[in-house]
JSON list of C-alpha atoms in Angstrom, two decimals:
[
{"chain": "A", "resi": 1, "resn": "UNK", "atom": "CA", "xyz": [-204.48, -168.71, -295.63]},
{"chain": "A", "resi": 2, "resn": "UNK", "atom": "CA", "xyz": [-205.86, -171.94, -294.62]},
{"chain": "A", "resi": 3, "resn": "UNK", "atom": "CA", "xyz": [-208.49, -171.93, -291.96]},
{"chain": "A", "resi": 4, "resn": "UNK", "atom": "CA", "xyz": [-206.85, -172.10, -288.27]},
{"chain": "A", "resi": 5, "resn": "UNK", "atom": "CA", "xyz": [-202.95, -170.83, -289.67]},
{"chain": "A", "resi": 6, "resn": "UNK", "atom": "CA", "xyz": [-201.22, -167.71, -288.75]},
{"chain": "A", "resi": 7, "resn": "UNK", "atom": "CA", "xyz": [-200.94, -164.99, -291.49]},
{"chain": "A", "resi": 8, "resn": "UNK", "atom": "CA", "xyz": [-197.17, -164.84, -291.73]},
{"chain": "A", "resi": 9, "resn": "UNK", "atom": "CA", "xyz": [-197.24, -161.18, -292.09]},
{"chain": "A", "resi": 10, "resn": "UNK", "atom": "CA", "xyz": [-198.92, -160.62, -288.59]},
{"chain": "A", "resi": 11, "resn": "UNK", "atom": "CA", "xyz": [-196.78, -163.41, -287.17]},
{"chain": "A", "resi": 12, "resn": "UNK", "atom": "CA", "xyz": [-193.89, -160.94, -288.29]},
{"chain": "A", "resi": 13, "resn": "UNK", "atom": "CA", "xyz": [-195.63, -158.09, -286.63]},
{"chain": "A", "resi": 14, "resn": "UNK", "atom": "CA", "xyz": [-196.20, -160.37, -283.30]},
{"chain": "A", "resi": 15, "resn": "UNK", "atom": "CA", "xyz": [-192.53, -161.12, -283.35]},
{"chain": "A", "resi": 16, "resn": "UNK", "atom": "CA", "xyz": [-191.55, -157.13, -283.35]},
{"chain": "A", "resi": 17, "resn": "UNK", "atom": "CA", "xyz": [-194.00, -156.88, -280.17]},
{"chain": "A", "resi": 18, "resn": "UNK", "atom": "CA", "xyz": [-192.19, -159.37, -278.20]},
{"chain": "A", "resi": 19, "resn": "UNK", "atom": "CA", "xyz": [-188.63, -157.82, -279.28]},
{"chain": "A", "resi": 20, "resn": "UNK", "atom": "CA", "xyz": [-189.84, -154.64, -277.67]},
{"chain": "A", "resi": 21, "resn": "UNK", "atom": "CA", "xyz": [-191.29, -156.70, -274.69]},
{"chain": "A", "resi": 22, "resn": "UNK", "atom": "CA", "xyz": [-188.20, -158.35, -273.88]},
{"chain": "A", "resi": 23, "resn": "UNK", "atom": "CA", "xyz": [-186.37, -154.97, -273.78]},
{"chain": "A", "resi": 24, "resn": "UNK", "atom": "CA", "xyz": [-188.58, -153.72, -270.87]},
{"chain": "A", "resi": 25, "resn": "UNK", "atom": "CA", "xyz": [-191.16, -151.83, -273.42]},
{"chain": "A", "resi": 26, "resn": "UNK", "atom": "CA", "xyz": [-194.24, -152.09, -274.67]},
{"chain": "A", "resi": 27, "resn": "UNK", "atom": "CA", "xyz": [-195.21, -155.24, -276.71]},
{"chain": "A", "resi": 28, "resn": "UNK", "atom": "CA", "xyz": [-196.65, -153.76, -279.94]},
{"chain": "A", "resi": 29, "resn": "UNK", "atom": "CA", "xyz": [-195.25, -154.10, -283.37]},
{"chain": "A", "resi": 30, "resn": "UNK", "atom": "CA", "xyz": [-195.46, -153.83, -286.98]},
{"chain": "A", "resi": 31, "resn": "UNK", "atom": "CA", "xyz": [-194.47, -154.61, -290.71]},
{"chain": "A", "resi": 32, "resn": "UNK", "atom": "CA", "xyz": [-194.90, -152.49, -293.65]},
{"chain": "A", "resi": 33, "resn": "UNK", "atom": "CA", "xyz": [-195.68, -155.01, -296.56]},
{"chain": "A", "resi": 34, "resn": "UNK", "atom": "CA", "xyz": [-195.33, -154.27, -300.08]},
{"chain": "A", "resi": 35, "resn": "UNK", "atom": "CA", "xyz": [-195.20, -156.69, -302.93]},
{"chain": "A", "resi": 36, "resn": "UNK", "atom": "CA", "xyz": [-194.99, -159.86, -300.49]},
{"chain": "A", "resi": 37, "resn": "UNK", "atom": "CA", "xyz": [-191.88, -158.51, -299.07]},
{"chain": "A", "resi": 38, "resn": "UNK", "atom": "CA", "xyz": [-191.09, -156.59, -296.09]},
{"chain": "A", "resi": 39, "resn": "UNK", "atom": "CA", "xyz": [-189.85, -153.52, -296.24]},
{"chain": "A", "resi": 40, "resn": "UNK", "atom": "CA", "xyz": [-189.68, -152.49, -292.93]},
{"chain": "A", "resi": 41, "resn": "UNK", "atom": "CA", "xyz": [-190.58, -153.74, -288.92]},
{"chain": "A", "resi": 42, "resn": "UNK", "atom": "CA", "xyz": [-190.27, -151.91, -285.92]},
{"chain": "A", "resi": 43, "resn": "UNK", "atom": "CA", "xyz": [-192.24, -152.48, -282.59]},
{"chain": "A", "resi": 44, "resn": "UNK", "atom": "CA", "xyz": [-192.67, -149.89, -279.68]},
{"chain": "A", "resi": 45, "resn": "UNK", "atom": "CA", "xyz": [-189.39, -148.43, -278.21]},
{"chain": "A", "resi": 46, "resn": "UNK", "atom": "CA", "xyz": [-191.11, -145.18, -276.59]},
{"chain": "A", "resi": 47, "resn": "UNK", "atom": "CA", "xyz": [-189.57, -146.72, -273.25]},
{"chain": "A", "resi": 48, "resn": "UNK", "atom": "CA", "xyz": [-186.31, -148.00, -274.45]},
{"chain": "A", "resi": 49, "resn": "UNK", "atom": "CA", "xyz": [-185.60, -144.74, -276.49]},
{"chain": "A", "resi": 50, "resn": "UNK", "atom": "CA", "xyz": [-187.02, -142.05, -274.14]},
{"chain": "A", "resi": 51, "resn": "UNK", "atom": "CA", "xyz": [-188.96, -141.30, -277.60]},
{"chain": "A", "resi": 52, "resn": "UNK", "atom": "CA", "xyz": [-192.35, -139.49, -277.41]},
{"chain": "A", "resi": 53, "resn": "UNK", "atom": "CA", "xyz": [-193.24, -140.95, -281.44]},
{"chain": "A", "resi": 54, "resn": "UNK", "atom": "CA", "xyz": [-191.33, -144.25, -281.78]},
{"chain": "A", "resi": 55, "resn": "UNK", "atom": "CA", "xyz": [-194.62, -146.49, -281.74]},
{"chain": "A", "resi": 56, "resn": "UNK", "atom": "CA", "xyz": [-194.71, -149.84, -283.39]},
{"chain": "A", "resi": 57, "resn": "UNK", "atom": "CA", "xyz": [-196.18, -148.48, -286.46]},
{"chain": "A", "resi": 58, "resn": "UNK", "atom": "CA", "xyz": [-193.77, -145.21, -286.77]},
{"chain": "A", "resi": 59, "resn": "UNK", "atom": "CA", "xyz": [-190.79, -147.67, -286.07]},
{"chain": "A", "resi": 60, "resn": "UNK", "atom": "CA", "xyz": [-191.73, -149.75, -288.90]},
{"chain": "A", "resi": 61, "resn": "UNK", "atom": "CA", "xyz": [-192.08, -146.93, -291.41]},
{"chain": "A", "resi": 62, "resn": "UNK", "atom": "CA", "xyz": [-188.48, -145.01, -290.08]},
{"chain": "A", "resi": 63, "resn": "UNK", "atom": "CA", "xyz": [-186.99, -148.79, -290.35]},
{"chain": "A", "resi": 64, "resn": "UNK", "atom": "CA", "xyz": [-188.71, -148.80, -294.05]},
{"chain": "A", "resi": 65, "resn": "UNK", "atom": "CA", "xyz": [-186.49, -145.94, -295.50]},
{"chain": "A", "resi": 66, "resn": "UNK", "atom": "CA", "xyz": [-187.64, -143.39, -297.71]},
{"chain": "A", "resi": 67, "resn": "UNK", "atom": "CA", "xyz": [-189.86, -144.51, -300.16]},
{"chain": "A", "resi": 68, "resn": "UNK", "atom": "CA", "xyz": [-191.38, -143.34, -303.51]},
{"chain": "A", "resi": 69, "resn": "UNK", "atom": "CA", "xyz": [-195.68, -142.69, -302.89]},
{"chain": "A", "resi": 70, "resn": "UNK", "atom": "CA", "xyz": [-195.91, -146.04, -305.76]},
{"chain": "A", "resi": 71, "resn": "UNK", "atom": "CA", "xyz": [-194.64, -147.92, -303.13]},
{"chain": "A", "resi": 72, "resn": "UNK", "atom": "CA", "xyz": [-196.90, -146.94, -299.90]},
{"chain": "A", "resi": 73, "resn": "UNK", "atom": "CA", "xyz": [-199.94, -146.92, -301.72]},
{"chain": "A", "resi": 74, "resn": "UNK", "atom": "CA", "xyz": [-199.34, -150.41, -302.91]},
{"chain": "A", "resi": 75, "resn": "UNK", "atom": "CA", "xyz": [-198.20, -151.44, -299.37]},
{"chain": "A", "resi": 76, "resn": "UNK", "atom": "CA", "xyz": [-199.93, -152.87, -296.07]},
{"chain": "A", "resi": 77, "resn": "UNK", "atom": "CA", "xyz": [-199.34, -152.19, -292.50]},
{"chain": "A", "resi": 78, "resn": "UNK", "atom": "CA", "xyz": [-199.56, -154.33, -290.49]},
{"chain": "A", "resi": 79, "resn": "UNK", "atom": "CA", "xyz": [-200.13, -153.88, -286.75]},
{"chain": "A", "resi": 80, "resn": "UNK", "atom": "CA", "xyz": [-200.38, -155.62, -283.56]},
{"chain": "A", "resi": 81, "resn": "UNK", "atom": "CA", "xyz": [-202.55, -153.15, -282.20]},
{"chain": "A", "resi": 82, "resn": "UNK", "atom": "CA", "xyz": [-205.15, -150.76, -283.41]},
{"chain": "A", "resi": 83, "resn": "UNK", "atom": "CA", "xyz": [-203.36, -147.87, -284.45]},
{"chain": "A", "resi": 84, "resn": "UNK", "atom": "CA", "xyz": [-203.47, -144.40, -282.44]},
{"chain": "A", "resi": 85, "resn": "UNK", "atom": "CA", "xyz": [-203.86, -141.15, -284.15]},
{"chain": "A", "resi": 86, "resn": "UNK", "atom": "CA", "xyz": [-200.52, -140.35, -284.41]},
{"chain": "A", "resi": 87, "resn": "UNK", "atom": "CA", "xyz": [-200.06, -143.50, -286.44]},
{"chain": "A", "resi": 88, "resn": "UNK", "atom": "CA", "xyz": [-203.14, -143.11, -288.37]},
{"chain": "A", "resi": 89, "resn": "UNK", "atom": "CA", "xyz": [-202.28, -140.06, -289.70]},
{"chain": "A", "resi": 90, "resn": "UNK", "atom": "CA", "xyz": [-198.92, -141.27, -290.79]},
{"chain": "A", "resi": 91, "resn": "UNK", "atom": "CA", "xyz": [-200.86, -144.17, -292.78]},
{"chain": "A", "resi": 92, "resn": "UNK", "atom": "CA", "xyz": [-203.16, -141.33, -294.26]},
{"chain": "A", "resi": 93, "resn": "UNK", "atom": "CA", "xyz": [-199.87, -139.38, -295.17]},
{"chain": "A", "resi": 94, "resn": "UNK", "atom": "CA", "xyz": [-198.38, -142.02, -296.76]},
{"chain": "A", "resi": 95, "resn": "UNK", "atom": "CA", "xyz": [-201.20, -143.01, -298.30]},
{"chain": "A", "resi": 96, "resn": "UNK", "atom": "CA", "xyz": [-200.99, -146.86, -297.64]},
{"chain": "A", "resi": 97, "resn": "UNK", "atom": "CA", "xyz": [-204.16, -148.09, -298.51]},
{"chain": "A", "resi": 98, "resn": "UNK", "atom": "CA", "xyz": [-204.54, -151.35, -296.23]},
{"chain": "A", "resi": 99, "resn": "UNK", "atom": "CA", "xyz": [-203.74, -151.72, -292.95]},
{"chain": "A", "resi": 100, "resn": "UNK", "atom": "CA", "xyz": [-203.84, -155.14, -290.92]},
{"chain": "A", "resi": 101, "resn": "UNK", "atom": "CA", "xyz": [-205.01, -154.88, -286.96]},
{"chain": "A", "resi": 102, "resn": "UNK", "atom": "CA", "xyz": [-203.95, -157.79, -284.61]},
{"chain": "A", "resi": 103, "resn": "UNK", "atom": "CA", "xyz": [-206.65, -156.64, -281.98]},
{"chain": "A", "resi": 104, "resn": "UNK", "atom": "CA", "xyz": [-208.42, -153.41, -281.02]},
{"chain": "A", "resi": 105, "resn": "UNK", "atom": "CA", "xyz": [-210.12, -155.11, -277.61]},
{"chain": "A", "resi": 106, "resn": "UNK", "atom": "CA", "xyz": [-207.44, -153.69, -275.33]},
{"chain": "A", "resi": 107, "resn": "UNK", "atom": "CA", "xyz": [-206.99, -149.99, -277.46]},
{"chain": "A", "resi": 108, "resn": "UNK", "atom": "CA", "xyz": [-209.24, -148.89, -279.97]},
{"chain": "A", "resi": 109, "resn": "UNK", "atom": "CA", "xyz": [-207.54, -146.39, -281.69]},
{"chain": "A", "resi": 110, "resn": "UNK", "atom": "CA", "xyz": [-208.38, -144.48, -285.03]},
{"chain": "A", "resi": 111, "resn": "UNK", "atom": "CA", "xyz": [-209.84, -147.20, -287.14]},
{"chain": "A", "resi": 112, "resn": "UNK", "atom": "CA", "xyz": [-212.92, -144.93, -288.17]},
{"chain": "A", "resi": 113, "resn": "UNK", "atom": "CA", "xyz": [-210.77, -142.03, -289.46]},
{"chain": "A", "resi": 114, "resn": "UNK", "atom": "CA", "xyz": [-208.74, -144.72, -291.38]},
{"chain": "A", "resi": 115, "resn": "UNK", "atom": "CA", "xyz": [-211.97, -145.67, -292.98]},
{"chain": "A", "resi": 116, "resn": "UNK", "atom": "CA", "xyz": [-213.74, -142.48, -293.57]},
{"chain": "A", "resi": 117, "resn": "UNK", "atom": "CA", "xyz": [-210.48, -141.99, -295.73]},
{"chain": "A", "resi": 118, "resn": "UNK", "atom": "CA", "xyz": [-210.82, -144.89, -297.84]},
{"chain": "A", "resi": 119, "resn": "UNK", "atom": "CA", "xyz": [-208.65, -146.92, -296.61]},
{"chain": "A", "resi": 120, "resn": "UNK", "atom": "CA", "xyz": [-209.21, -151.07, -296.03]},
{"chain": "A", "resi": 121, "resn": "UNK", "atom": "CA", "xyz": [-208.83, -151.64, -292.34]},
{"chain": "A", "resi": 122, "resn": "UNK", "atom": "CA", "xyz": [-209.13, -155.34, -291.44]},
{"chain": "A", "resi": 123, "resn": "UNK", "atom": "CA", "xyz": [-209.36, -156.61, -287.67]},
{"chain": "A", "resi": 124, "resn": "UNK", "atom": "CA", "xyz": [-207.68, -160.17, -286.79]},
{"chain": "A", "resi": 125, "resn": "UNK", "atom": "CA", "xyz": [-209.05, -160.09, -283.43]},
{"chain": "A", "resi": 126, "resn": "UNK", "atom": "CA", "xyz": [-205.89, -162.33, -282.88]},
{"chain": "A", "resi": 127, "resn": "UNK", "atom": "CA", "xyz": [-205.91, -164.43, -279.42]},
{"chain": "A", "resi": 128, "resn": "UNK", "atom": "CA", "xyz": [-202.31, -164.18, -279.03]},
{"chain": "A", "resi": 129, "resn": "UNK", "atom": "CA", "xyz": [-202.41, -160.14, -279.41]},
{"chain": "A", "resi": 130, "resn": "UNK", "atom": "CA", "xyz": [-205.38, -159.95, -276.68]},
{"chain": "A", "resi": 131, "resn": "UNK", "atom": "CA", "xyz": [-203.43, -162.23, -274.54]},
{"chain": "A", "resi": 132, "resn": "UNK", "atom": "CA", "xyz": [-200.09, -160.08, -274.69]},
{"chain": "A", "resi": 133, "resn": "UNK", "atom": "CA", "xyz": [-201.72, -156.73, -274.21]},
{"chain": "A", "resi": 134, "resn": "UNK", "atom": "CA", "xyz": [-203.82, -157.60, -271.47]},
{"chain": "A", "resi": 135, "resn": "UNK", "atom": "CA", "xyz": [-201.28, -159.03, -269.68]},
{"chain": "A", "resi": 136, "resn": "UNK", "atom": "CA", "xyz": [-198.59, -156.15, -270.57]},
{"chain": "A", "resi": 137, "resn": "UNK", "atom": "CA", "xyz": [-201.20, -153.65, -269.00]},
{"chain": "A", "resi": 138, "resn": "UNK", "atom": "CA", "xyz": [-202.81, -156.12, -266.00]},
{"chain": "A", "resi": 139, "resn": "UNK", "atom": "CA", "xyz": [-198.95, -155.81, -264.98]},
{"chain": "A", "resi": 140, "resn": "UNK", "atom": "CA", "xyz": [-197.73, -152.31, -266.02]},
{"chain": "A", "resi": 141, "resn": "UNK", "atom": "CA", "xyz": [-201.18, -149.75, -265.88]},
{"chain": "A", "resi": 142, "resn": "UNK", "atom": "CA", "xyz": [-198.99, -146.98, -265.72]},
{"chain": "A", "resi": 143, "resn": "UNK", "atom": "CA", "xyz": [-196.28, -147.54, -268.59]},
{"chain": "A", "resi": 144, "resn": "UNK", "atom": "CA", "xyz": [-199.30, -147.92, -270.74]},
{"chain": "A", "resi": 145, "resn": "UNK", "atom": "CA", "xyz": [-201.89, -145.18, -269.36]},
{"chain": "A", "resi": 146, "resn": "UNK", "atom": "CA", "xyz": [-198.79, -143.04, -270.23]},
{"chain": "A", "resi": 147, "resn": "UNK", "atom": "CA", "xyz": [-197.77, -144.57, -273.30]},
{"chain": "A", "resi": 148, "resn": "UNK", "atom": "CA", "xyz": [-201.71, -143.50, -274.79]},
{"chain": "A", "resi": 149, "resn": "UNK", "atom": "CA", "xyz": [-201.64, -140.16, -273.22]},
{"chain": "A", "resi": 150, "resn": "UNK", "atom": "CA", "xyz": [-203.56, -140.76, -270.13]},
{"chain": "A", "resi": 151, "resn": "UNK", "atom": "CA", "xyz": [-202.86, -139.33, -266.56]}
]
C-alpha cells in the first residue's frame, strides 16, 4: 500500500458501515478476508433487525457461510471499529489469526484479549472511521450507550 492510499480491504469494511448508517443503524462494518478475496461483509444491523448479536463483525462471519477451520485461520477481519467481546471471542473461536481495526478512539473494545491469544491485531487509526463514529454518537448517545451495553 503506497503511503497516503486506502487499504482496499478497510475501504470495503467502511462501505458496510455506511450501508448500515443509511438504514437508520449504527455505522460499523466488516470483511472477512481470506486469500485476497472476500468471503463475507456485514455491518451493524442490531437496530434494523431488533437483533441483540448482529454486530458488524458477527454479520460478516453469518454473511461468510460455514467454513472449514483452514480457511479462518488463514483469514483476516477486518473491522471498522475495535471489536467488543462478543466479537472477540468469535475471532478467538474461529481462530482467525489477524484482525484489521479502523479505529479504537471512540470504543476500545477487546484488543488485549485478542493479543494475549496470539493473535495479530493491527490499528489503522483511520480519520474517516473517527470522523463517522464520533459523529454517529455526538448525534445518537443513546442508540450507542445501548448498542455497548451501557444504561
Amino acid at each position: 500500500m503506497t503511503q497516503g492510499a486506502k487499504d482496499k480491504w478497510i475501504e470495503a469494511a467502511i462501505q458496510e458501515a455506511k450501508k448500515g448508517f443509511s438504514e437508520g443503524g449504527i455505522p460499523i462494518g466488516s470483511v472477512l478476508v481470506y486469500q485476497d478475496k472476500i468471503l463475507g461483509k456485514g455491518y451493524n444491523k442490531r437496530v434494523q433487525q431488533n437483533s441483540v448479536t448482529l454486530h458488524g463483525e458477527m454479520d460478516a462471519l453469518e454473511n461468510a457461510g460455514r467454513q472449514p477451520a483452514s480457511v479462518y485461520r488463514e483469514s483476516v477481519l477486518y473491522t471498522t471499529l475495535s471489536p467488543c467481546p462478543m466479537c472477540t471471542g468469535a475471532i478467538l473461536l474461529y481462530g482467525i489469526p489477524k484482525v484489521v481495526i479502523g479505529e479504537n478512539r471512540t470504543f476500545m473494545g477487546s484488543e488485549q484479549l485478542l493479543k494475549e491469544n496470539g493473535v495479530e491485531v493491527v490499528v489503522l487509526d483511520d480519520a474517516s472511521c473517527v470522523q463517522m463514529m464520533e459523529a454517529f454518537i455526538a448525534k445518537n448517545p443513546s442508540l450507542w450507550n445501548g448498542d455497548i451495553g451501557k444504561p
